[in-house]
Amino acid sequence: IARKMATKVKNWINGAYADPVNAGAEWLDVDNPATGEVIAKVCVSSAADVDAAVKAAKEAFTKWSDMTVKLRAGILFKVHHLLNEQSQELVDLIVKDNGT
């Protein structure tokens, strides 16, 4: 029986998935506690990874702060729409992560 490889979940930095700065970074298994199945792998982020994320967040906050309320509201409505559109997938992932 072939086992499916667990998806490696990279860091989300500056609007894109980013590999860890350290190419030899450790990856931790994310297990479904009900079945023991490995459902994903997440990297152990280094200080350099965190620094890159914080830098990007500060730059994004500056851009966000400069937007009009109307533009920010439009973005949040889009997020709301996307969450509703993908709600069943999100439910399935949360159930797997919690093992229920």
PDB file of C-alpha atoms in Angstrom:
ATOM      1  CA  ILE A   1       0.000   0.000   0.000  1.00  0.00           C
ATOM      2  CA  ALA A   2       1.458   3.328  -1.046  1.00  0.00           C
ATOM      3  CA  ARG A   3       1.438   6.041   1.608  1.00  0.00           C
ATOM      4  CA  LYS A   4       0.678   9.584   0.622  1.00  0.00           C
ATOM      5  CA  MET A   5       3.511  12.018   1.384  1.00  0.00           C
ATOM      6  CA  ALA A   6       2.515  14.659   3.920  1.00  0.00           C
ATOM      7  CA  THR A   7       2.382  18.180   2.538  1.00  0.00           C
ATOM      8  CA  LYS A   8       5.180  20.438   3.715  1.00  0.00           C
ATOM      9  CA  VAL A   9       3.607  23.700   4.852  1.00  0.00           C
ATOM     10  CA  LYS A  10       6.078  26.525   4.312  1.00  0.00           C
ATOM     11  CA  ASN A  11       6.060  29.888   6.033  1.00  0.00           C
ATOM     12  CA  TRP A  12       3.767  32.519   4.531  1.00  0.00           C
ATOM     13  CA  ILE A  13       5.907  35.639   4.188  1.00  0.00           C
ATOM     14  CA  ASN A  14       5.198  38.726   2.114  1.00  0.00           C
ATOM     15  CA  GLY A  15       2.283  37.162   0.251  1.00  0.00           C
ATOM     16  CA  ALA A  16       4.018  33.929  -0.758  1.00  0.00           C
ATOM     17  CA  TYR A  17       5.092  30.583   0.631  1.00  0.00           C
ATOM     18  CA  ALA A  18       8.742  30.797   1.631  1.00  0.00           C
ATOM     19  CA  ASP A  19      11.258  28.037   2.167  1.00  0.00           C
ATOM     20  CA  PRO A  20      13.067  28.195   5.485  1.00  0.00           C
ATOM     21  CA  VAL A  21      16.215  30.357   5.345  1.00  0.00           C
ATOM     22  CA  ASN A  22      18.206  27.372   6.618  1.00  0.00           C
ATOM     23  CA  ALA A  23      18.048  24.719   3.894  1.00  0.00           C
ATOM     24  CA  GLY A  24      18.642  22.050   6.555  1.00  0.00           C
ATOM     25  CA  ALA A  25      15.739  23.195   8.743  1.00  0.00           C
ATOM     26  CA  GLU A  26      13.969  20.597  10.820  1.00  0.00           C
ATOM     27  CA  TRP A  27      10.402  19.681   9.847  1.00  0.00           C
ATOM     28  CA  LEU A  28       7.859  18.570  12.435  1.00  0.00           C
ATOM     29  CA  ASP A  29       5.022  16.156  11.773  1.00  0.00           C
ATOM     30  CA  VAL A  30       1.449  17.342  12.283  1.00  0.00           C
ATOM     31  CA  ASP A  31      -0.495  14.280  13.376  1.00  0.00           C
ATOM     32  CA  ASN A  32      -4.187  13.521  13.384  1.00  0.00           C
ATOM     33  CA  PRO A  33      -4.458  12.519  17.055  1.00  0.00           C
ATOM     34  CA  ALA A  34      -7.374  10.173  16.366  1.00  0.00           C
ATOM     35  CA  THR A  35      -5.574   8.095  13.731  1.00  0.00           C
ATOM     36  CA  GLY A  36      -1.873   8.875  14.160  1.00  0.00           C
ATOM     37  CA  GLU A  37      -1.740   9.754  10.458  1.00  0.00           C
ATOM     38  CA  VAL A  38       0.785  12.449   9.548  1.00  0.00           C
ATOM     39  CA  ILE A  39      -1.357  15.068   7.788  1.00  0.00           C
ATOM     40  CA  ALA A  40       1.328  17.715   7.201  1.00  0.00           C
ATOM     41  CA  LYS A  41       4.837  18.823   8.062  1.00  0.00           C
ATOM     42  CA  VAL A  42       5.771  22.281   9.324  1.00  0.00           C
ATOM     43  CA  CYS A  43       9.247  23.742   9.497  1.00  0.00           C
ATOM     44  CA  VAL A  44      10.925  24.814  12.696  1.00  0.00           C
ATOM     45  CA  SER A  45      11.474  28.451  11.831  1.00  0.00           C
ATOM     46  CA  SER A  46      14.771  30.081  12.686  1.00  0.00           C
ATOM     47  CA  ALA A  47      15.306  33.602  13.985  1.00  0.00           C
ATOM     48  CA  ALA A  48      16.095  34.606  10.382  1.00  0.00           C
ATOM     49  CA  ASP A  49      12.712  33.258   9.212  1.00  0.00           C
ATOM     50  CA  VAL A  50      10.943  35.179  11.973  1.00  0.00           C
ATOM     51  CA  ASP A  51      12.907  38.347  11.177  1.00  0.00           C
ATOM     52  CA  ALA A  52      11.874  38.091   7.503  1.00  0.00           C
ATOM     53  CA  ALA A  53       8.226  37.632   8.493  1.00  0.00           C
ATOM     54  CA  VAL A  54       8.291  40.560  10.925  1.00  0.00           C
ATOM     55  CA  LYS A  55       9.955  42.826   8.345  1.00  0.00           C
ATOM     56  CA  ALA A  56       7.328  41.924   5.738  1.00  0.00           C
ATOM     57  CA  ALA A  57       4.506  42.426   8.260  1.00  0.00           C
ATOM     58  CA  LYS A  58       5.765  45.890   9.201  1.00  0.00           C
ATOM     59  CA  GLU A  59       5.930  46.888   5.526  1.00  0.00           C
ATOM     60  CA  ALA A  60       2.455  45.469   4.895  1.00  0.00           C
ATOM     61  CA  PHE A  61       1.053  47.301   7.909  1.00  0.00           C
ATOM     62  CA  THR A  62       2.376  50.592   6.557  1.00  0.00           C
ATOM     63  CA  LYS A  63       0.699  49.939   3.186  1.00  0.00           C
ATOM     64  CA  TRP A  64      -2.522  48.795   4.885  1.00  0.00           C
ATOM     65  CA  SER A  65      -2.579  51.910   7.082  1.00  0.00           C
ATOM     66  CA  ASP A  66      -2.270  54.134   4.010  1.00  0.00           C
ATOM     67  CA  MET A  67      -5.336  52.554   2.337  1.00  0.00           C
ATOM     68  CA  THR A  68      -8.764  54.109   2.552  1.00  0.00           C
ATOM     69  CA  VAL A  69     -11.382  52.484   4.770  1.00  0.00           C
ATOM     70  CA  LYS A  70     -13.386  51.623   1.654  1.00  0.00           C
ATOM     71  CA  LEU A  71     -10.444  49.778   0.089  1.00  0.00           C
ATOM     72  CA  ARG A  72      -9.654  47.900   3.314  1.00  0.00           C
ATOM     73  CA  ALA A  73     -13.328  46.934   3.683  1.00  0.00           C
ATOM     74  CA  GLY A  74     -13.336  45.598   0.128  1.00  0.00           C
ATOM     75  CA  ILE A  75     -10.334  43.417   0.900  1.00  0.00           C
ATOM     76  CA  LEU A  76     -11.948  42.084   4.082  1.00  0.00           C
ATOM     77  CA  PHE A  77     -15.183  41.299   2.209  1.00  0.00           C
ATOM     78  CA  LYS A  78     -13.091  39.340  -0.316  1.00  0.00           C
ATOM     79  CA  VAL A  79     -11.475  37.408   2.555  1.00  0.00           C
ATOM     80  CA  HIS A  80     -14.949  36.716   3.964  1.00  0.00           C
ATOM     81  CA  HIS A  81     -16.103  35.441   0.574  1.00  0.00           C
ATOM     82  CA  LEU A  82     -13.053  33.180   0.187  1.00  0.00           C
ATOM     83  CA  LEU A  83     -13.470  31.749   3.702  1.00  0.00           C
ATOM     84  CA  ASN A  84     -17.114  30.952   2.969  1.00  0.00           C
ATOM     85  CA  GLU A  85     -16.188  29.452  -0.386  1.00  0.00           C
ATOM     86  CA  GLN A  86     -13.584  27.164   1.215  1.00  0.00           C
ATOM     87  CA  SER A  87     -15.417  26.538   4.496  1.00  0.00           C
ATOM     88  CA  GLN A  88     -15.828  22.780   4.042  1.00  0.00           C
ATOM     89  CA  GLU A  89     -12.123  22.318   3.313  1.00  0.00           C
ATOM     90  CA  LEU A  90     -11.289  24.386   6.411  1.00  0.00           C
ATOM     91  CA  VAL A  91     -13.680  22.280   8.508  1.00  0.00           C
ATOM     92  CA  ASP A  92     -12.098  19.064   7.221  1.00  0.00           C
ATOM     93  CA  LEU A  93      -8.583  20.314   8.050  1.00  0.00           C
ATOM     94  CA  ILE A  94      -9.582  21.443  11.551  1.00  0.00           C
ATOM     95  CA  VAL A  95     -11.249  18.098  12.232  1.00  0.00           C
ATOM     96  CA  LYS A  96      -8.124  16.226  11.082  1.00  0.00           C
ATOM     97  CA  ASP A  97      -5.857  18.489  13.144  1.00  0.00           C
ATOM     98  CA  ASN A  98      -7.957  17.950  16.272  1.00  0.00           C
ATOM     99  CA  GLY A  99      -8.552  14.246  15.679  1.00  0.00           C
ATOM    100  CA  THR A 100     -12.294  14.359  16.001  1.00  0.00           C
TER     101      THR A 100
END
